Amino acid sequence: MEQTGANAANDLESLKPDFWTNADVGSWLKLNGFQHLISKFRDHDISGPVLMMLSEQDLRKPPLSLQKLGEIKQLSYNIRRLQLAYNVTPTKSHKYLRHSDSIDSGSKDMRSS
């Protein structure tokens, strides 16, 4: 879904973040001025469900280890706006993980381990 401008924005708006792929997250990063982070997020398999669970601490700590305070704060703000738009709070973000796990019917239920 590597698009630019209004087309990419419209496509992202029509698809809830819990269905975003890594490429969709890359499009979202680009739309928000963080295109330089696309490869880092892709390398760490950050899809929409994972993006919705990220906190400011996740951005600061390894493995992402972002270093610039302004970048950390701005990206954290944009993620929080996305979470609020979809009514996701830290206590509700676990639903994204369960949803992702259930997509692959062959994956083992993590709670039974």
CSV table of N, CA and C in Angstrom, one decimal:
chain,number,residue,atom,x,y,z
A,1,MET,N,0.8,-1.2,0.0
A,1,MET,CA,0.0,0.0,0.0
A,1,MET,C,0.9,1.3,0.0
A,2,GLU,N,1.9,1.2,-0.7
A,2,GLU,CA,2.9,2.4,-0.8
A,2,GLU,C,2.3,3.5,-1.7
A,3,GLN,N,1.5,4.3,-1.1
A,3,GLN,CA,0.9,5.5,-1.8
A,3,GLN,C,1.3,6.7,-1.1
A,4,THR,N,1.0,7.8,-1.8
A,4,THR,CA,1.2,9.1,-1.2
A,4,THR,C,0.0,10.0,-1.2
A,5,GLY,N,0.0,11.0,-0.4
A,5,GLY,CA,-1.0,12.0,-0.4
A,5,GLY,C,-2.4,11.6,0.0
A,6,ALA,N,-3.4,12.1,-0.6
A,6,ALA,CA,-4.8,11.9,-0.2
A,6,ALA,C,-5.2,10.4,-0.4
A,7,ASN,N,-4.7,9.7,-1.4
A,7,ASN,CA,-5.1,8.3,-1.6
A,7,ASN,C,-4.6,7.5,-0.5
A,8,ALA,N,-3.4,7.6,0.0
A,8,ALA,CA,-2.9,6.8,1.1
A,8,ALA,C,-3.7,7.2,2.4
A,9,ALA,N,-4.0,8.5,2.6
A,9,ALA,CA,-4.8,8.9,3.8
A,9,ALA,C,-6.2,8.3,3.7
A,10,ASN,N,-6.8,8.3,2.6
A,10,ASN,CA,-8.2,7.7,2.4
A,10,ASN,C,-8.2,6.2,2.7
A,11,ASP,N,-7.2,5.5,2.1
A,11,ASP,CA,-7.1,4.1,2.3
A,11,ASP,C,-6.9,3.7,3.8
A,12,LEU,N,-6.0,4.5,4.5
A,12,LEU,CA,-5.8,4.2,5.9
A,12,LEU,C,-7.1,4.5,6.7
A,13,GLU,N,-7.8,5.6,6.4
A,13,GLU,CA,-9.0,5.9,7.1
A,13,GLU,C,-10.1,4.9,6.9
A,14,SER,N,-10.1,4.2,5.8
A,14,SER,CA,-11.1,3.2,5.6
A,14,SER,C,-10.8,1.9,6.2
A,15,LEU,N,-9.7,1.7,6.7
A,15,LEU,CA,-9.2,0.4,7.3
A,15,LEU,C,-8.8,0.7,8.8
A,16,LYS,N,-9.4,0.0,9.7
A,16,LYS,CA,-9.1,0.2,11.1
A,16,LYS,C,-7.6,-0.3,11.3
A,17,PRO,N,-6.9,0.4,12.3
A,17,PRO,CA,-5.5,0.0,12.5
A,17,PRO,C,-5.3,-1.4,12.9
A,18,ASP,N,-6.3,-2.1,13.5
A,18,ASP,CA,-6.1,-3.5,13.9
A,18,ASP,C,-6.0,-4.4,12.7
A,19,PHE,N,-6.2,-3.8,11.5
A,19,PHE,CA,-6.1,-4.6,10.2
A,19,PHE,C,-4.9,-4.1,9.4
A,20,TRP,N,-4.2,-3.1,9.9
A,20,TRP,CA,-3.1,-2.6,9.1
A,20,TRP,C,-1.9,-3.6,9.1
A,21,THR,N,-1.3,-3.7,7.9
A,21,THR,CA,-0.1,-4.4,7.7
A,21,THR,C,1.1,-3.6,8.1
A,22,ASN,N,2.3,-4.1,8.0
A,22,ASN,CA,3.5,-3.4,8.2
A,22,ASN,C,3.6,-2.2,7.1
A,23,ALA,N,3.2,-2.5,5.9
A,23,ALA,CA,3.2,-1.5,4.8
A,23,ALA,C,2.2,-0.4,5.1
A,24,ASP,N,1.1,-0.7,5.7
A,24,ASP,CA,0.1,0.3,6.1
A,24,ASP,C,0.7,1.2,7.2
A,25,VAL,N,1.4,0.6,8.1
A,25,VAL,CA,2.0,1.4,9.2
A,25,VAL,C,3.1,2.3,8.6
A,26,GLY,N,3.8,1.8,7.6
A,26,GLY,CA,4.8,2.6,6.9
A,26,GLY,C,4.1,3.8,6.2
A,27,SER,N,3.0,3.6,5.6
A,27,SER,CA,2.2,4.7,5.0
A,27,SER,C,1.8,5.7,6.0
A,28,TRP,N,1.3,5.2,7.2
A,28,TRP,CA,0.9,6.1,8.3
A,28,TRP,C,2.1,6.9,8.8
A,29,LEU,N,3.3,6.3,8.9
A,29,LEU,CA,4.5,7.0,9.3
A,29,LEU,C,4.8,8.1,8.3
A,30,LYS,N,4.8,7.7,7.1
A,30,LYS,CA,5.1,8.7,6.0
A,30,LYS,C,4.1,9.9,6.0
A,31,LEU,N,2.8,9.6,6.2
A,31,LEU,CA,1.8,10.7,6.2
A,31,LEU,C,2.1,11.6,7.4
A,32,ASN,N,2.7,11.1,8.5
A,32,ASN,CA,2.9,11.9,9.7
A,32,ASN,C,4.3,12.4,9.8
A,33,GLY,N,5.1,12.3,8.7
A,33,GLY,CA,6.4,12.9,8.7
A,33,GLY,C,7.5,12.0,9.3
A,34,PHE,N,7.3,10.8,9.4
A,34,PHE,CA,8.3,9.9,10.0
A,34,PHE,C,8.8,8.8,9.1
A,35,GLN,N,8.9,9.2,7.8
A,35,GLN,CA,9.3,8.2,6.7
A,35,GLN,C,10.7,7.6,7.0
A,36,HIS,N,11.5,8.3,7.7
A,36,HIS,CA,12.9,7.8,8.1
A,36,HIS,C,12.8,6.6,9.1
A,37,LEU,N,11.6,6.4,9.7
A,37,LEU,CA,11.5,5.3,10.6
A,37,LEU,C,10.8,4.0,10.0
A,38,ILE,N,10.4,4.1,8.7
A,38,ILE,CA,9.7,3.0,8.1
A,38,ILE,C,10.5,1.7,8.2
A,39,SER,N,11.7,1.8,7.8
A,39,SER,CA,12.5,0.5,7.8
A,39,SER,C,12.7,0.0,9.2
A,40,LYS,N,12.9,0.8,10.2
A,40,LYS,CA,13.0,0.4,11.6
A,40,LYS,C,11.7,-0.3,12.1
A,41,PHE,N,10.6,0.3,11.8
A,41,PHE,CA,9.3,-0.3,12.2
A,41,PHE,C,9.1,-1.6,11.4
A,42,ARG,N,9.4,-1.7,10.1
A,42,ARG,CA,9.3,-2.9,9.3
A,42,ARG,C,10.2,-4.0,9.9
A,43,ASP,N,11.4,-3.6,10.2
A,43,ASP,CA,12.4,-4.6,10.7
A,43,ASP,C,11.9,-5.3,12.0
A,44,HIS,N,11.1,-4.5,12.8
A,44,HIS,CA,10.6,-5.0,14.1
A,44,HIS,C,9.1,-5.5,14.0
A,45,ASP,N,8.7,-5.7,12.8
A,45,ASP,CA,7.3,-6.3,12.5
A,45,ASP,C,6.2,-5.5,13.2
A,46,ILE,N,6.3,-4.2,13.1
A,46,ILE,CA,5.2,-3.3,13.7
A,46,ILE,C,4.1,-3.2,12.7
A,47,SER,N,3.1,-3.9,13.0
A,47,SER,CA,1.8,-3.9,12.2
A,47,SER,C,0.9,-2.9,12.9
A,48,GLY,N,-0.3,-2.7,12.4
A,48,GLY,CA,-1.3,-1.9,13.1
A,48,GLY,C,-1.6,-2.3,14.5
A,49,PRO,N,-1.9,-3.6,14.8
A,49,PRO,CA,-2.2,-4.0,16.2
A,49,PRO,C,-1.0,-3.7,17.1
A,50,VAL,N,0.2,-3.9,16.7
A,50,VAL,CA,1.4,-3.6,17.5
A,50,VAL,C,1.5,-2.1,17.7
A,51,LEU,N,1.3,-1.3,16.6
A,51,LEU,CA,1.4,0.2,16.7
A,51,LEU,C,0.4,0.7,17.8
A,52,MET,N,-0.8,0.1,17.8
A,52,MET,CA,-1.8,0.6,18.8
A,52,MET,C,-1.4,0.3,20.2
A,53,MET,N,-0.4,-0.6,20.4
A,53,MET,CA,0.0,-0.9,21.8
A,53,MET,C,1.3,-0.2,22.2
A,54,LEU,N,1.9,0.5,21.3
A,54,LEU,CA,3.2,1.2,21.6
A,54,LEU,C,3.0,2.3,22.6
A,55,SER,N,3.9,2.4,23.5
A,55,SER,CA,3.9,3.5,24.4
A,55,SER,C,5.1,4.4,24.2
A,56,GLU,N,5.2,5.5,24.8
A,56,GLU,CA,6.4,6.3,24.7
A,56,GLU,C,7.6,5.6,25.2
A,57,GLN,N,7.5,4.8,26.2
A,57,GLN,CA,8.6,4.0,26.7
A,57,GLN,C,9.1,3.0,25.7
A,58,ASP,N,8.1,2.4,25.0
A,58,ASP,CA,8.5,1.4,23.9
A,58,ASP,C,9.4,2.1,22.9
A,59,LEU,N,9.1,3.4,22.6
A,59,LEU,CA,9.8,4.1,21.6
A,59,LEU,C,11.2,4.4,22.1
A,60,ARG,N,11.4,4.7,23.4
A,60,ARG,CA,12.7,5.0,24.0
A,60,ARG,C,13.6,3.8,24.2
A,61,LYS,N,13.0,2.7,24.6
A,61,LYS,CA,13.8,1.5,25.0
A,61,LYS,C,14.1,0.7,23.8
A,62,PRO,N,15.2,-0.2,23.9
A,62,PRO,CA,15.4,-1.2,22.9
A,62,PRO,C,14.2,-2.1,22.7
A,63,PRO,N,14.0,-2.5,21.5
A,63,PRO,CA,14.9,-2.5,20.4
A,63,PRO,C,14.7,-1.2,19.5
A,64,LEU,N,13.6,-0.4,19.7
A,64,LEU,CA,13.5,0.8,18.8
A,64,LEU,C,14.5,1.8,19.2
A,65,SER,N,14.7,2.1,20.5
A,65,SER,CA,15.7,3.1,20.9
A,65,SER,C,15.8,4.4,20.2
A,66,LEU,N,14.6,5.0,20.0
A,66,LEU,CA,14.7,6.4,19.4
A,66,LEU,C,15.4,7.3,20.3
A,67,GLN,N,16.2,8.2,19.7
A,67,GLN,CA,17.1,9.0,20.5
A,67,GLN,C,16.7,10.5,20.7
A,68,LYS,N,16.0,11.0,19.7
A,68,LYS,CA,15.6,12.4,19.7
A,68,LYS,C,14.3,12.7,20.5
A,69,LEU,N,14.4,13.5,21.5
A,69,LEU,CA,13.3,13.8,22.4
A,69,LEU,C,12.1,14.3,21.6
A,70,GLY,N,12.3,15.2,20.7
A,70,GLY,CA,11.2,15.8,19.9
A,70,GLY,C,10.5,14.8,19.1
A,71,GLU,N,11.3,13.9,18.5
A,71,GLU,CA,10.8,12.8,17.7
A,71,GLU,C,10.0,11.8,18.5
A,72,ILE,N,10.5,11.5,19.7
A,72,ILE,CA,9.8,10.6,20.6
A,72,ILE,C,8.5,11.2,21.0
A,73,LYS,N,8.5,12.4,21.4
A,73,LYS,CA,7.3,13.1,21.9
A,73,LYS,C,6.2,13.2,20.7
A,74,GLN,N,6.7,13.6,19.5
A,74,GLN,CA,5.8,13.8,18.4
A,74,GLN,C,5.2,12.5,18.0
A,75,LEU,N,6.0,11.5,17.9
A,75,LEU,CA,5.5,10.1,17.4
A,75,LEU,C,4.5,9.6,18.5
A,76,SER,N,4.9,9.7,19.8
A,76,SER,CA,4.1,9.3,20.8
A,76,SER,C,2.7,10.0,20.8
A,77,TYR,N,2.7,11.3,20.5
A,77,TYR,CA,1.5,12.1,20.4
A,77,TYR,C,0.6,11.6,19.3
A,78,ASN,N,1.2,11.3,18.1
A,78,ASN,CA,0.5,10.8,17.0
A,78,ASN,C,-0.1,9.4,17.2
A,79,ILE,N,0.6,8.6,17.9
A,79,ILE,CA,0.1,7.2,18.2
A,79,ILE,C,-1.0,7.4,19.2
A,80,ARG,N,-0.9,8.3,20.2
A,80,ARG,CA,-2.0,8.5,21.2
A,80,ARG,C,-3.2,9.0,20.5
A,81,ARG,N,-3.1,9.9,19.6
A,81,ARG,CA,-4.2,10.4,18.8
A,81,ARG,C,-4.9,9.3,18.1
A,82,LEU,N,-4.2,8.4,17.5
A,82,LEU,CA,-4.7,7.2,16.8
A,82,LEU,C,-5.4,6.3,17.8
A,83,GLN,N,-4.8,6.1,18.9
A,83,GLN,CA,-5.5,5.3,20.0
A,83,GLN,C,-6.8,5.9,20.4
A,84,LEU,N,-6.8,7.2,20.6
A,84,LEU,CA,-8.0,7.9,21.0
A,84,LEU,C,-9.1,7.8,20.0
A,85,ALA,N,-8.7,8.0,18.7
A,85,ALA,CA,-9.7,7.9,17.6
A,85,ALA,C,-10.4,6.6,17.5
A,86,TYR,N,-9.7,5.5,18.0
A,86,TYR,CA,-10.3,4.2,17.9
A,86,TYR,C,-10.6,3.7,19.3
A,87,ASN,N,-10.7,4.6,20.3
A,87,ASN,CA,-11.1,4.3,21.6
A,87,ASN,C,-10.2,3.1,22.3
A,88,VAL,N,-8.9,3.3,22.1
A,88,VAL,CA,-8.0,2.3,22.7
A,88,VAL,C,-7.2,2.9,23.8
A,89,THR,N,-7.3,2.3,25.0
A,89,THR,CA,-6.6,2.8,26.1
A,89,THR,C,-5.6,1.7,26.5
A,90,PRO,N,-4.6,2.0,27.3
A,90,PRO,CA,-3.6,0.9,27.6
A,90,PRO,C,-4.3,-0.3,28.2
A,91,THR,N,-5.4,-0.2,28.9
A,91,THR,CA,-6.0,-1.4,29.4
A,91,THR,C,-6.8,-2.2,28.4
A,92,LYS,N,-7.2,-1.5,27.3
A,92,LYS,CA,-7.9,-2.1,26.2
A,92,LYS,C,-7.0,-2.6,25.1
A,93,SER,N,-5.7,-2.2,25.1
A,93,SER,CA,-4.8,-2.5,24.0
A,93,SER,C,-4.5,-4.0,23.8
A,94,HIS,N,-4.7,-4.8,24.9
A,94,HIS,CA,-4.5,-6.2,24.8
A,94,HIS,C,-5.4,-6.9,23.8
A,95,LYS,N,-6.6,-6.3,23.5
A,95,LYS,CA,-7.5,-6.9,22.6
A,95,LYS,C,-6.8,-7.0,21.2
A,96,TYR,N,-5.9,-6.1,20.9
A,96,TYR,CA,-5.2,-6.1,19.6
A,96,TYR,C,-4.3,-7.4,19.5
A,97,LEU,N,-3.7,-7.7,20.6
A,97,LEU,CA,-2.8,-8.8,20.6
A,97,LEU,C,-3.6,-10.1,20.4
A,98,ARG,N,-4.7,-10.2,21.1
A,98,ARG,CA,-5.5,-11.4,21.0
A,98,ARG,C,-6.1,-11.5,19.6
A,99,HIS,N,-6.5,-10.4,19.0
A,99,HIS,CA,-7.0,-10.4,17.6
A,99,HIS,C,-5.9,-10.9,16.7
A,100,SER,N,-4.7,-10.4,16.8
A,100,SER,CA,-3.6,-10.8,15.9
A,100,SER,C,-3.4,-12.3,16.0
A,101,ASP,N,-3.4,-12.8,17.3
A,101,ASP,CA,-3.1,-14.2,17.5
A,101,ASP,C,-4.2,-15.0,16.8
A,102,SER,N,-5.4,-14.6,16.9
A,102,SER,CA,-6.5,-15.4,16.3
A,102,SER,C,-6.6,-15.4,14.8
A,103,ILE,N,-5.9,-14.4,14.2
A,103,ILE,CA,-5.9,-14.4,12.7
A,103,ILE,C,-5.3,-15.6,12.1
A,104,ASP,N,-4.2,-16.1,12.7
A,104,ASP,CA,-3.6,-17.3,12.2
A,104,ASP,C,-4.2,-18.5,13.0
A,105,SER,N,-5.1,-19.2,12.3
A,105,SER,CA,-5.7,-20.3,13.0
A,105,SER,C,-4.8,-21.4,13.5
A,106,GLY,N,-3.6,-21.4,12.8
A,106,GLY,CA,-2.6,-22.4,13.2
A,106,GLY,C,-1.8,-22.0,14.4
A,107,SER,N,-1.9,-20.8,14.9
A,107,SER,CA,-1.0,-20.4,16.0
A,107,SER,C,-1.6,-20.9,17.3
A,108,LYS,N,-0.7,-21.2,18.2
A,108,LYS,CA,-1.0,-21.8,19.5
A,108,LYS,C,-1.5,-20.6,20.4
A,109,ASP,N,-2.5,-20.9,21.1
A,109,ASP,CA,-3.0,-19.9,22.1
A,109,ASP,C,-2.0,-19.7,23.1
A,110,MET,N,-1.5,-18.4,23.2
A,110,MET,CA,-0.4,-18.0,24.1
A,110,MET,C,-0.8,-18.3,25.6
A,111,ARG,N,-2.1,-18.2,25.9
A,111,ARG,CA,-2.5,-18.4,27.3
A,111,ARG,C,-2.4,-19.8,27.8
A,112,SER,N,-2.4,-20.8,26.8
A,112,SER,CA,-2.3,-22.2,27.2
A,112,SER,C,-0.9,-22.7,27.4
A,113,SER,N,0.1,-21.8,27.2
A,113,SER,CA,1.5,-22.3,27.3
A,113,SER,C,1.9,-22.2,28.7
